[in-house]
Tab-separated table of C-alpha atoms and ligand atoms in Angstrom:
chain	number	residue	atom	x	y	z
T	1	MET	CA	-18.075	48.855	29.717
T	2	SER	CA	-19.652	51.558	27.500
T	3	ALA	CA	-21.450	54.430	29.240
T	4	VAL	CA	-25.153	54.884	28.435
T	5	ILE	CA	-25.718	58.394	27.126
T	6	ARG	CA	-28.995	59.821	28.347
T	7	ARG	CA	-30.976	61.623	25.694
T	8	PRO	CA	-32.313	65.004	26.829
T	9	CYS	CA	-36.045	64.933	27.667
T	10	LEU	CA	-38.091	67.128	25.358
T	11	LEU	CA	-41.552	67.744	26.776
T	12	ILE	CA	-44.136	69.037	24.294
T	13	LEU	CA	-47.373	70.510	25.650
T	14	GLY	CA	-50.299	70.312	23.209
T	15	SER	CA	-51.092	68.385	20.040
T	16	GLY	CA	-52.236	71.191	17.730
T	17	PHE	CA	-50.597	72.634	14.636
T	18	ALA	CA	-47.533	73.944	16.491
T	19	ALA	CA	-46.890	70.932	18.719
T	20	PHE	CA	-47.687	68.431	15.961
T	21	GLY	CA	-45.333	70.201	13.548
T	22	LEU	CA	-42.570	69.909	16.133
T	23	LEU	CA	-43.391	66.301	16.943
T	24	LYS	CA	-43.263	65.292	13.278
T	25	ARG	CA	-39.863	66.875	12.771
T	26	ILE	CA	-37.946	66.186	15.979
T	27	ASP	CA	-35.181	63.595	15.839
T	28	LEU	CA	-36.149	60.799	18.221
T	29	ARG	CA	-32.627	59.391	18.244
T	30	THR	CA	-31.481	62.648	19.798
T	31	TYR	CA	-34.361	63.428	22.146
T	32	ASP	CA	-36.487	61.440	24.543
T	33	VAL	CA	-39.846	62.981	23.603
T	34	THR	CA	-42.999	63.120	25.710
T	35	VAL	CA	-46.207	64.852	24.640
T	36	VAL	CA	-48.783	65.928	27.222
T	37	SER	CA	-52.021	67.137	25.720
T	38	ARG	CA	-55.695	67.437	26.463
T	39	ARG	CA	-56.516	65.519	23.331
T	40	ASN	CA	-54.848	62.437	21.890
T	41	HIS	CA	-55.236	63.609	18.323
T	42	PHE	CA	-54.257	66.413	16.023
T	43	LEU	CA	-57.306	68.298	14.729
T	44	TYR	CA	-57.435	69.912	11.307
T	45	THR	CA	-59.483	72.974	12.336
T	46	PRO	CA	-60.058	74.491	8.863
T	47	LEU	CA	-62.605	71.709	8.253
T	48	LEU	CA	-64.183	71.783	11.709
T	49	ALA	CA	-67.205	73.778	10.511
T	50	SER	CA	-67.772	71.132	7.813
T	51	THR	CA	-68.082	68.456	10.509
T	52	ALA	CA	-70.571	70.605	12.442
T	53	VAL	CA	-73.111	70.193	9.628
T	54	GLY	CA	-72.127	66.709	8.440
T	55	THR	CA	-70.391	67.566	5.157
T	56	VAL	CA	-67.308	65.824	6.491
T	57	GLU	CA	-67.293	63.229	9.255
T	58	PHE	CA	-65.669	63.944	12.624
T	59	ARG	CA	-62.989	61.286	12.447
T	60	THR	CA	-61.951	62.325	8.965
T	61	ILE	CA	-60.156	65.461	10.200
T	62	ILE	CA	-58.121	64.032	13.048
T	63	GLU	CA	-54.765	62.277	13.255
T	64	PRO	CA	-54.040	60.061	16.277
T	65	VAL	CA	-50.903	61.357	17.997
T	66	ARG	CA	-49.779	57.960	19.256
T	67	ARG	CA	-49.646	56.459	15.799
T	68	SER	CA	-48.246	59.565	14.114
T	69	ARG	CA	-44.844	59.334	15.764
T	70	PRO	CA	-44.067	55.892	17.173
T	71	GLY	CA	-41.227	56.183	19.646
T	72	ALA	CA	-42.564	59.337	21.294
T	73	ARG	CA	-44.463	58.955	24.573
T	74	PHE	CA	-47.972	60.399	24.849
T	75	LEU	CA	-49.848	61.259	28.055
T	76	LEU	CA	-53.432	62.485	27.969
T	77	GLY	CA	-53.793	65.272	30.492
T	78	ASP	CA	-53.752	68.922	31.353
T	79	ALA	CA	-50.615	70.921	32.087
T	80	GLU	CA	-51.397	73.058	35.120
T	81	ALA	CA	-48.163	74.796	36.101
T	82	ILE	CA	-44.434	74.910	35.383
T	83	ASP	CA	-41.862	74.652	38.149
T	84	VAL	CA	-38.884	76.250	36.449
T	85	ASP	CA	-36.410	75.608	39.285
T	86	ARG	CA	-37.123	71.877	39.420
T	87	ARG	CA	-37.752	71.611	35.665
T	88	VAL	CA	-41.057	69.831	35.970
T	89	VAL	CA	-44.541	70.498	34.607
T	90	CYS	CA	-47.392	69.770	37.010
T	91	CYS	CA	-49.994	67.740	35.127
T	92	ARG	CA	-53.405	66.308	35.889
T	93	SER	CA	-55.596	63.681	34.227
T	94	LEU	CA	-58.669	65.010	32.438
T	95	GLU	CA	-60.858	63.358	35.075
T	96	GLY	CA	-58.975	65.378	37.665
T	97	ASP	CA	-58.167	62.421	39.900
T	98	LEU	CA	-54.503	61.802	39.014
T	99	ALA	CA	-51.735	64.361	39.348
T	100	TRP	CA	-48.101	63.938	38.390
T	101	GLU	CA	-44.950	65.922	37.704
T	102	GLN	CA	-43.473	65.554	34.235
T	103	PRO	CA	-39.745	66.330	34.105
T	104	TYR	CA	-38.085	68.090	31.172
T	105	ASP	CA	-34.723	69.279	29.956
T	106	LEU	CA	-36.375	71.211	27.144
T	107	LEU	CA	-39.987	72.350	27.148
T	108	ALA	CA	-42.131	73.415	24.191
T	109	VAL	CA	-45.422	75.099	25.111
T	110	GLY	CA	-47.933	74.822	22.259
T	111	VAL	CA	-51.259	74.883	24.063
T	112	GLY	CA	-53.098	77.262	21.715
T	113	ALA	CA	-55.669	79.834	22.790
T	114	GLU	CA	-59.342	79.924	23.702
T	115	GLY	CA	-62.237	81.980	22.458
T	116	SER	CA	-62.688	85.242	24.321
T	117	THR	CA	-66.066	86.032	25.858
T	118	PHE	CA	-65.002	89.672	26.509
T	119	GLY	CA	-66.790	89.260	29.824
T	120	ILE	CA	-70.167	89.339	28.071
T	121	PRO	CA	-72.811	87.673	30.247
T	122	GLY	CA	-74.368	84.439	29.030
T	123	VAL	CA	-71.714	83.519	26.433
T	124	ARG	CA	-70.367	80.536	28.346
T	125	GLU	CA	-73.818	79.380	29.443
T	126	HIS	CA	-75.858	79.777	26.263
T	127	ALA	CA	-73.599	80.107	23.208
T	128	CYS	CA	-71.767	77.331	21.374
T	129	CYS	CA	-68.125	77.630	20.459
T	130	LEU	CA	-66.266	75.866	17.668
T	131	LYS	CA	-62.796	74.898	18.752
T	132	GLU	CA	-62.836	71.145	19.285
T	133	LEU	CA	-64.624	68.155	17.753
T	134	ALA	CA	-66.856	67.977	20.825
T	135	ASP	CA	-68.065	71.510	19.995
T	136	ALA	CA	-68.827	70.513	16.401
T	137	ARG	CA	-70.770	67.510	17.675
T	138	VAL	CA	-72.849	69.705	20.019
T	139	ILE	CA	-73.648	72.107	17.168
T	140	ARG	CA	-74.653	69.269	14.840
T	141	GLU	CA	-76.937	67.812	17.497
T	142	ARG	CA	-78.496	71.178	18.255
T	143	VAL	CA	-79.139	71.968	14.583
T	144	VAL	CA	-80.806	68.576	14.033
T	145	ALA	CA	-82.745	68.875	17.327
T	146	ALA	CA	-84.038	72.302	16.275
T	147	LEU	CA	-85.146	70.996	12.872
T	148	GLU	CA	-86.923	68.019	14.454
T	149	ARG	CA	-88.653	70.108	17.106
T	150	VAL	CA	-89.896	72.695	14.636
T	151	ALA	CA	-91.244	69.898	12.447
T	152	LEU	CA	-93.612	68.937	15.325
T	153	PRO	CA	-97.162	70.246	15.323
T	154	GLY	CA	-98.165	72.677	18.048
T	155	LEU	CA	-95.356	75.266	18.096
T	156	ASP	CA	-96.415	78.815	17.377
T	157	GLU	CA	-94.957	80.571	14.355
T	158	ALA	CA	-92.728	82.999	16.307
T	159	GLU	CA	-91.130	80.137	18.249
T	160	ARG	CA	-90.587	78.126	15.067
T	161	ARG	CA	-88.840	81.089	13.461
T	162	ARG	CA	-86.751	81.711	16.574
T	163	MET	CA	-85.589	78.119	16.764
T	164	LEU	CA	-84.559	78.123	13.131
T	165	HIS	CA	-82.584	81.349	13.367
T	166	PHE	CA	-78.881	80.453	13.541
T	167	VAL	CA	-76.576	83.312	14.504
T	168	ALA	CA	-72.776	83.415	14.323
T	169	VAL	CA	-71.153	86.183	16.358
T	170	GLY	CA	-67.860	87.299	14.813
T	171	ALA	CA	-67.545	87.690	11.041
T	172	GLY	CA	-63.985	86.369	10.890
T	173	PRO	CA	-63.011	83.156	9.084
T	174	THR	CA	-64.699	80.840	11.634
T	175	GLY	CA	-68.044	82.666	11.674
T	176	VAL	CA	-68.037	83.003	7.885
T	177	ARG	CA	-67.196	79.358	7.375
T	178	PHE	CA	-69.909	78.245	9.771
T	179	ALA	CA	-72.536	80.435	8.073
T	180	ALA	CA	-71.461	79.136	4.654
T	181	GLU	CA	-71.599	75.475	5.704
T	182	LEU	CA	-74.963	75.949	7.345
T	183	HIS	CA	-76.298	77.634	4.245
T	184	ASP	CA	-75.078	74.730	2.066
T	185	LEU	CA	-76.857	72.311	4.373
T	186	LEU	CA	-80.078	74.301	4.159
T	187	VAL	CA	-79.989	74.605	0.393
T	188	THR	CA	-79.174	70.992	-0.427
T	189	ASP	CA	-80.559	68.911	2.440
T	190	LEU	CA	-83.527	70.801	3.826
T	191	PRO	CA	-85.687	70.261	0.716
T	192	ARG	CA	-84.934	66.517	0.864
T	193	SER	CA	-85.376	65.904	4.596
T	194	TYR	CA	-87.541	68.784	5.874
T	195	PRO	CA	-89.410	70.194	2.855
T	196	ASP	CA	-91.970	71.935	5.127
T	197	LEU	CA	-89.250	73.987	6.788
T	198	VAL	CA	-87.793	75.494	3.635
T	199	GLY	CA	-88.087	79.259	3.893
T	200	LEU	CA	-88.274	79.264	7.692
T	201	VAL	CA	-84.550	78.988	8.367
T	202	ARG	CA	-82.373	82.085	8.628
T	203	VAL	CA	-78.621	82.500	9.072
T	204	THR	CA	-77.176	85.747	10.457
T	205	LEU	CA	-73.596	86.863	10.907
T	206	LEU	CA	-73.073	89.559	13.547
T	207	GLU	CA	-69.899	91.609	13.703
T	208	ALA	CA	-68.990	94.265	16.277
T	209	GLY	CA	-66.522	95.929	13.879
T	210	PRO	CA	-67.294	97.783	10.658
T	211	LYS	CA	-66.555	94.928	8.226
T	212	MET	CA	-66.602	91.171	7.781
T	213	LEU	CA	-63.361	89.240	7.127
T	214	SER	CA	-61.332	92.258	8.193
T	215	GLY	CA	-57.999	90.527	7.466
T	216	TYR	CA	-58.786	90.302	3.749
T	217	ASP	CA	-58.370	92.687	0.838
T	218	ALA	CA	-61.344	95.062	0.345
T	219	ALA	CA	-62.303	93.589	-3.049
T	220	LEU	CA	-62.473	90.064	-1.573
T	221	ARG	CA	-64.486	91.296	1.410
T	222	ASP	CA	-66.951	93.012	-0.892
T	223	TYR	CA	-67.258	89.865	-2.989
T	224	ALA	CA	-67.954	87.761	0.117
T	225	ALA	CA	-70.547	90.265	1.373
T	226	ARG	CA	-72.289	90.322	-2.032
T	227	GLU	CA	-72.409	86.531	-2.299
T	228	PHE	CA	-73.743	86.168	1.243
T	229	HIS	CA	-76.389	88.786	0.490
T	230	ARG	CA	-77.402	86.843	-2.611
T	231	ASP	CA	-77.594	83.632	-0.566
T	232	GLY	CA	-79.837	85.301	1.994
T	233	ILE	CA	-77.242	85.184	4.793
T	234	ALA	CA	-77.721	88.420	6.722
T	235	VAL	CA	-74.424	90.137	7.561
T	236	ARG	CA	-74.805	92.840	10.191
T	237	THR	CA	-71.706	94.876	11.022
T	238	ASP	CA	-71.280	97.410	13.864
T	239	CYS	CA	-73.500	95.187	15.989
T	240	ALA	CA	-71.957	94.605	19.397
T	241	VAL	CA	-73.579	91.940	21.568
T	242	SER	CA	-74.280	92.863	25.187
T	243	GLU	CA	-75.726	89.566	26.451
T	244	VAL	CA	-76.502	86.045	25.321
T	245	VAL	CA	-79.730	84.621	26.750
T	246	PRO	CA	-81.338	81.164	26.420
T	247	THR	CA	-83.636	82.410	23.658
T	248	GLY	CA	-81.105	84.421	21.637
T	249	LEU	CA	-79.105	87.534	22.315
T	250	ARG	CA	-79.305	91.205	23.084
T	251	LEU	CA	-77.367	93.897	21.225
T	252	GLN	CA	-75.787	96.959	22.802
T	253	SER	CA	-78.394	99.026	20.957
T	254	GLY	CA	-81.022	97.282	23.089
T	255	GLU	CA	-82.381	95.208	20.200
T	256	GLN	CA	-83.352	91.622	21.047
T	257	VAL	CA	-82.344	89.004	18.485
T	258	PRO	CA	-84.292	85.765	18.972
T	259	ALA	CA	-82.201	82.748	17.970
T	260	GLY	CA	-82.216	78.993	18.322
T	261	LEU	CA	-78.448	78.672	18.241
T	262	VAL	CA	-75.710	81.239	18.832
T	263	LEU	CA	-72.177	80.402	17.713
T	264	TRP	CA	-69.571	82.511	19.489
T	265	ALA	CA	-66.599	83.017	17.178
T	266	ALA	CA	-65.222	86.351	18.361
T	267	GLY	CA	-61.698	86.957	19.637
T	268	PHE	CA	-58.973	84.999	21.399
T	269	ALA	CA	-58.014	84.669	25.051
T	270	PRO	CA	-55.168	82.789	26.754
T	271	THR	CA	-55.891	79.363	28.215
T	272	ARG	CA	-56.069	79.173	32.008
T	273	PHE	CA	-52.671	77.443	32.026
T	274	VAL	CA	-50.977	80.222	30.031
T	275	ALA	CA	-52.737	82.941	32.026
T	276	GLY	CA	-51.291	81.458	35.216
T	277	LEU	CA	-47.655	81.239	34.046
T	278	PRO	CA	-45.147	83.606	35.633
T	279	PHE	CA	-43.758	84.834	32.296
T	280	ALA	CA	-44.192	88.074	30.339
T	281	ARG	CA	-47.309	88.257	28.177
T	282	ASP	CA	-48.629	90.782	25.688
T	283	ARG	CA	-51.946	92.612	25.970
T	284	ALA	CA	-53.782	89.686	24.370
T	285	GLY	CA	-52.302	87.343	26.984
T	286	ARG	CA	-49.842	85.631	24.623
T	287	LEU	CA	-46.441	84.575	25.945
T	288	ILE	CA	-43.721	86.860	24.612
T	289	THR	CA	-40.740	85.063	23.103
T	290	ASP	CA	-37.499	86.119	21.472
T	291	ASP	CA	-36.983	85.542	17.752
T	292	HIS	CA	-35.853	81.946	18.474
T	293	LEU	CA	-39.216	81.282	20.204
T	294	ARG	CA	-37.545	81.116	23.636
T	295	LEU	CA	-39.146	82.690	26.675
T	296	PRO	CA	-36.970	85.583	27.854
T	297	GLY	CA	-34.396	84.410	30.384
T	298	GLN	CA	-35.476	80.770	29.927
T	299	LYS	CA	-33.139	79.100	27.463
T	300	GLU	CA	-34.844	75.743	27.845
T	301	ILE	CA	-38.476	76.837	27.445
T	302	PHE	CA	-40.034	77.613	24.062
T	303	ALA	CA	-43.531	78.849	23.255
T	304	LEU	CA	-45.139	78.567	19.849
T	305	GLY	CA	-48.423	78.801	17.997
T	306	ASP	CA	-51.485	80.726	19.125
T	307	CYS	CA	-50.303	80.953	22.733
T	308	ALA	CA	-47.178	82.964	21.898
T	309	ARG	CA	-45.931	86.023	20.069
T	310	PRO	CA	-42.316	86.776	19.140
T	311	GLU	CA	-41.347	90.160	20.591
T	312	GLY	CA	-41.555	93.045	18.154
T	313	GLY	CA	-43.614	91.141	15.579
T	314	GLU	CA	-47.349	90.766	15.084
T	315	LEU	CA	-48.189	87.330	13.759
T	316	PRO	CA	-51.783	86.283	13.039
T	317	GLN	CA	-53.169	83.369	15.059
T	318	LEU	CA	-53.265	81.027	12.096
T	319	ALA	CA	-52.537	77.374	11.454
T	320	GLN	CA	-49.822	78.213	8.933
T	321	VAL	CA	-47.876	80.290	11.496
T	322	ALA	CA	-48.231	77.637	14.226
T	323	GLU	CA	-47.154	74.856	11.872
T	324	GLN	CA	-44.166	76.832	10.580
T	325	GLN	CA	-43.076	77.515	14.155
T	326	GLY	CA	-43.347	73.819	15.028
T	327	ASN	CA	-41.255	72.884	12.001
T	328	TYR	CA	-38.742	75.627	12.787
T	329	LEU	CA	-38.328	74.534	16.398
T	330	GLY	CA	-37.848	70.917	15.319
T	331	LYS	CA	-35.075	72.024	12.988
T	332	VAL	CA	-33.481	74.255	15.641
T	333	LEU	CA	-33.466	71.509	18.265
T	334	ASN	CA	-32.133	68.886	15.872
T	335	ARG	CA	-29.287	71.199	14.887
T	336	ARG	CA	-28.677	72.371	18.429
T	337	ARG	CA	-27.290	68.961	19.382
T	338	ALA	CA	-24.741	69.402	16.638
T	339	SER	CA	-24.100	72.965	17.920
T	340	ARG	CA	-25.355	74.458	14.665
T	341	ASP	CA	-27.386	77.660	14.743
T	342	SER	CA	-30.557	77.907	12.681
T	343	GLY	CA	-31.076	81.648	12.776
T	344	PRO	CA	-34.256	83.363	13.963
T	345	PHE	CA	-37.786	82.299	13.113
T	346	VAL	CA	-39.098	84.043	10.012
T	347	SER	CA	-42.757	83.595	9.188
T	348	LYS	CA	-43.546	82.864	5.557
T	349	ASN	CA	-46.919	84.201	4.433
T	350	VAL	CA	-48.413	81.577	2.137
T	351	GLY	CA	-51.643	83.519	1.601
T	352	ILE	CA	-55.094	83.247	3.147
T	353	SER	CA	-58.294	81.726	1.904
T	354	SER	CA	-61.851	81.260	3.069
T	355	CYS	CA	-64.573	79.019	1.702
T	356	LEU	CA	-67.928	80.775	1.210
T	357	GLY	CA	-70.033	77.698	0.467
T	358	GLY	CA	-71.860	76.933	-2.756
T	359	GLY	CA	-68.577	76.013	-4.460
T	360	ARG	CA	-67.113	79.516	-3.975
T	361	ALA	CA	-64.145	80.834	-2.015
T	362	ILE	CA	-61.828	83.807	-1.752
T	363	VAL	CA	-58.069	83.392	-1.973
T	364	GLU	CA	-55.507	86.091	-1.323
T	365	ALA	CA	-51.918	85.420	-2.331
T	366	PRO	CA	-49.218	87.061	-0.169
T	367	GLY	CA	-48.284	90.721	-0.666
T	368	GLU	CA	-49.348	92.203	-3.967
T	369	GLY	CA	-49.965	88.728	-5.414
T	370	PRO	CA	-53.153	87.775	-7.251
T	371	LYS	CA	-56.563	87.583	-5.601
T	372	HIS	CA	-59.116	85.015	-6.631
T	373	THR	CA	-62.843	84.661	-6.102
T	374	GLY	CA	-65.580	82.212	-7.050
T	375	ALA	CA	-65.307	78.681	-8.409
T	376	TRP	CA	-61.634	78.944	-9.340
T	377	ALA	CA	-60.768	80.163	-5.837
T	378	TYR	CA	-62.764	77.226	-4.463
T	379	GLN	CA	-60.581	74.786	-6.423
T	380	LEU	CA	-57.466	76.552	-5.063
T	381	TRP	CA	-58.874	76.354	-1.544
T	382	ARG	CA	-59.603	72.651	-1.966
T	383	SER	CA	-56.139	71.893	-3.242
T	384	ALA	CA	-54.643	73.835	-0.297
T	385	VAL	CA	-56.725	71.726	2.098
T	386	PHE	CA	-55.673	68.564	0.309
T	387	THR	CA	-52.000	69.517	0.656
T	388	GLN	CA	-52.314	70.436	4.338
T	389	LEU	CA	-54.172	67.299	5.414
T	390	VAL	CA	-51.518	65.241	7.091
T	391	SER	CA	-52.137	61.567	6.349
T	392	PRO	CA	-52.964	59.771	3.097
T	393	ARG	CA	-55.993	58.361	4.959
T	394	ASN	CA	-57.503	61.818	5.443
T	395	LYS	CA	-56.507	62.951	1.961
T	396	VAL	CA	-58.705	60.118	0.695
T	397	LEU	CA	-61.524	60.414	3.255
T	398	VAL	CA	-62.206	64.169	2.916
T	399	PRO	CA	-63.109	64.026	-0.813
T	400	LEU	CA	-65.029	60.785	-0.221
T	401	ASP	CA	-67.070	62.391	2.572
T	402	ARG	CA	-67.840	65.351	0.316
T	403	LEU	CA	-68.905	63.033	-2.471
T	404	ARG	CA	-71.111	61.065	-0.073
T	405	ALA	CA	-72.750	64.285	1.184
T	406	TYR	CA	-73.269	65.478	-2.386
T	407	VAL	CA	-74.788	62.241	-3.686
T	408	PHE	CA	-76.697	60.924	-0.653
T	409	GLY	CA	-77.131	64.085	1.415
T	410	ARG	CA	-75.739	64.912	4.839
T	411	ASP	CA	-76.519	62.653	7.752
T	412	LEU	CA	-79.170	64.425	9.849
T	413	SER	CA	-79.911	61.480	12.139
T	414	LYS	CA	-80.527	62.184	15.797
T	415	PHE	CA	-79.178	59.548	18.190
U	1	FAD	C1	-63.065	76.534	13.491
U	1	FAD	C2	-61.683	77.027	13.183
U	1	FAD	C3	-61.294	77.189	11.869
U	1	FAD	C4	-60.005	77.635	11.574
U	1	FAD	N1	-59.659	77.768	10.277
U	1	FAD	C5	-58.401	78.149	9.968
U	1	FAD	C6	-57.996	78.235	8.619
U	1	FAD	O1	-58.778	77.973	7.699
U	1	FAD	N2	-56.711	78.605	8.366
U	1	FAD	C7	-55.830	78.892	9.366
U	1	FAD	O2	-54.672	79.213	9.083
U	1	FAD	N3	-56.192	78.827	10.657
U	1	FAD	C8	-57.452	78.466	10.989
U	1	FAD	N4	-57.826	78.391	12.302
U	1	FAD	C9	-56.856	78.775	13.340
U	1	FAD	C10	-55.935	77.603	13.668
U	1	FAD	O3	-56.697	76.474	14.001
U	1	FAD	C11	-55.053	77.973	14.837
U	1	FAD	O4	-54.318	79.118	14.523
U	1	FAD	C12	-54.116	76.816	15.143
U	1	FAD	O5	-54.850	75.695	15.539
U	1	FAD	C13	-53.133	77.188	16.250
U	1	FAD	O6	-52.336	76.079	16.501
U	1	FAD	P1	-51.756	75.809	17.961
U	1	FAD	O7	-50.940	74.574	17.876
U	1	FAD	O8	-51.146	77.032	18.515
U	1	FAD	O9	-53.047	75.564	18.874
U	1	FAD	P2	-54.165	74.456	18.739
U	1	FAD	O10	-54.207	73.892	17.387
U	1	FAD	O11	-55.396	75.091	19.295
U	1	FAD	O12	-53.674	73.309	19.719
U	1	FAD	C14	-53.568	73.497	21.086
U	1	FAD	C15	-53.312	72.143	21.732
U	1	FAD	O13	-53.001	72.303	23.103
U	1	FAD	C16	-53.812	71.425	23.880
U	1	FAD	N5	-53.942	72.061	25.205
U	1	FAD	C17	-54.596	73.192	25.525
U	1	FAD	N6	-54.414	73.486	26.824
U	1	FAD	C18	-53.636	72.496	27.324
U	1	FAD	C19	-53.098	72.239	28.613
U	1	FAD	N7	-53.312	73.049	29.671
U	1	FAD	N8	-52.351	71.135	28.770
U	1	FAD	C20	-52.101	70.288	27.718
U	1	FAD	N9	-52.588	70.498	26.496
U	1	FAD	C21	-53.329	71.589	26.304
U	1	FAD	C22	-55.085	71.283	23.084
U	1	FAD	O14	-55.777	70.110	23.441
U	1	FAD	C23	-54.513	71.210	21.672
U	1	FAD	O15	-54.058	69.911	21.399
U	1	FAD	C24	-59.097	77.938	12.617
U	1	FAD	C25	-59.495	77.778	13.951
U	1	FAD	C26	-60.769	77.323	14.233
U	1	FAD	C27	-61.175	77.146	15.676
């Protein structure tokens, strides 16, 4: 009688860039893989702002986890705690009514990070964030609701202007992208659908630091600032917010900024799950790992993506880093069964890019490599997006959605 060899259980927490990269690469003949995540899809965040204004449809930028890797088990839920001694993760259904313990032999924590409120009052209550599809949906509904309400007779001029003032706090890639997408919507669709409101809408980008897009080369930053100025997007640096209120926000200088919608896109914080783990974390709350992405003293637990930082290195919280770590860990684990070492994780900088709307972008190649602006950079940005989109379905749907928005306008229906 032949003995049945049990495959080690690999438990993956999360379904973002890091976890999905690992899931795609792991050898299912070697490991019995279970994924526990709060969402049953992978989300391509670089196009999230495009869905918030209807340039691209919500379902175009997601990949269902269950269908992406048949043979792996998926459980929709929240990881709440890790019991290291018993090698189980305590999980709970999203509704909160079912709790279970998920066993593991190897554990990969890829639960990402959350936006930081910096303890500023009113952010959670009154500002929108842009992290998940549900957030993009809320923003889209609020933008359309504001346009419809202002189109009604009877509102005074100050209230109309307040409601149509859209403010993004944080002039990093997310805030910039949101402002750019919103501006594209206003330029191309407002004259068609709300001709009376043209000229009333304003977009402002607020930044507490001295410059926008601080991770970029100075020449690219200046280009972005110039183009935004030309588009009428107000960029205000050195403007720290002290409170968000239902009708806008207040700056530390005491100035009141009336606004109809505030997008909070400033800073990162650990998720509640990560914040509660009994492992070493850095000042930003990220789990510290060794150069093989293992938690110190825990050979069987790995942490990757936005929720982690290899000791001694400073990696940006970017999709490319998370994805590379997922791919690396998949390779390490596949080789580990054959007792082959893969060496430490080394991040490969593939450059950064940001779309500025209006068919323009900025692209910065790694190191001293070339820097591109304008229409050519936009084509580079688009081809990078095309390459990164996972499935052939989405590679087809994204350009089709853009074409639809260009020819027929964005869908501004309220339902
Ligand atoms: C709007 C926006 C635009 C961006 N644009 C770019 C860009 O252009 N280029 C770029 O490089 N980066 C960009 N980023 C950053 C990039 O999205 C992140 O760096 C990347 O998603 C990190 O991957 P991750 O796997 O660590 O986390 P995430 O992708 O955030 O995934 C985390 C996963 O963990 C799950 N999860 C969370 N908590 C739990 C829990 N307790 N239990 C179970 N599951 C849990 C979540 O549901 C999710 O599936 C952007 C981010 C945003 C929000």
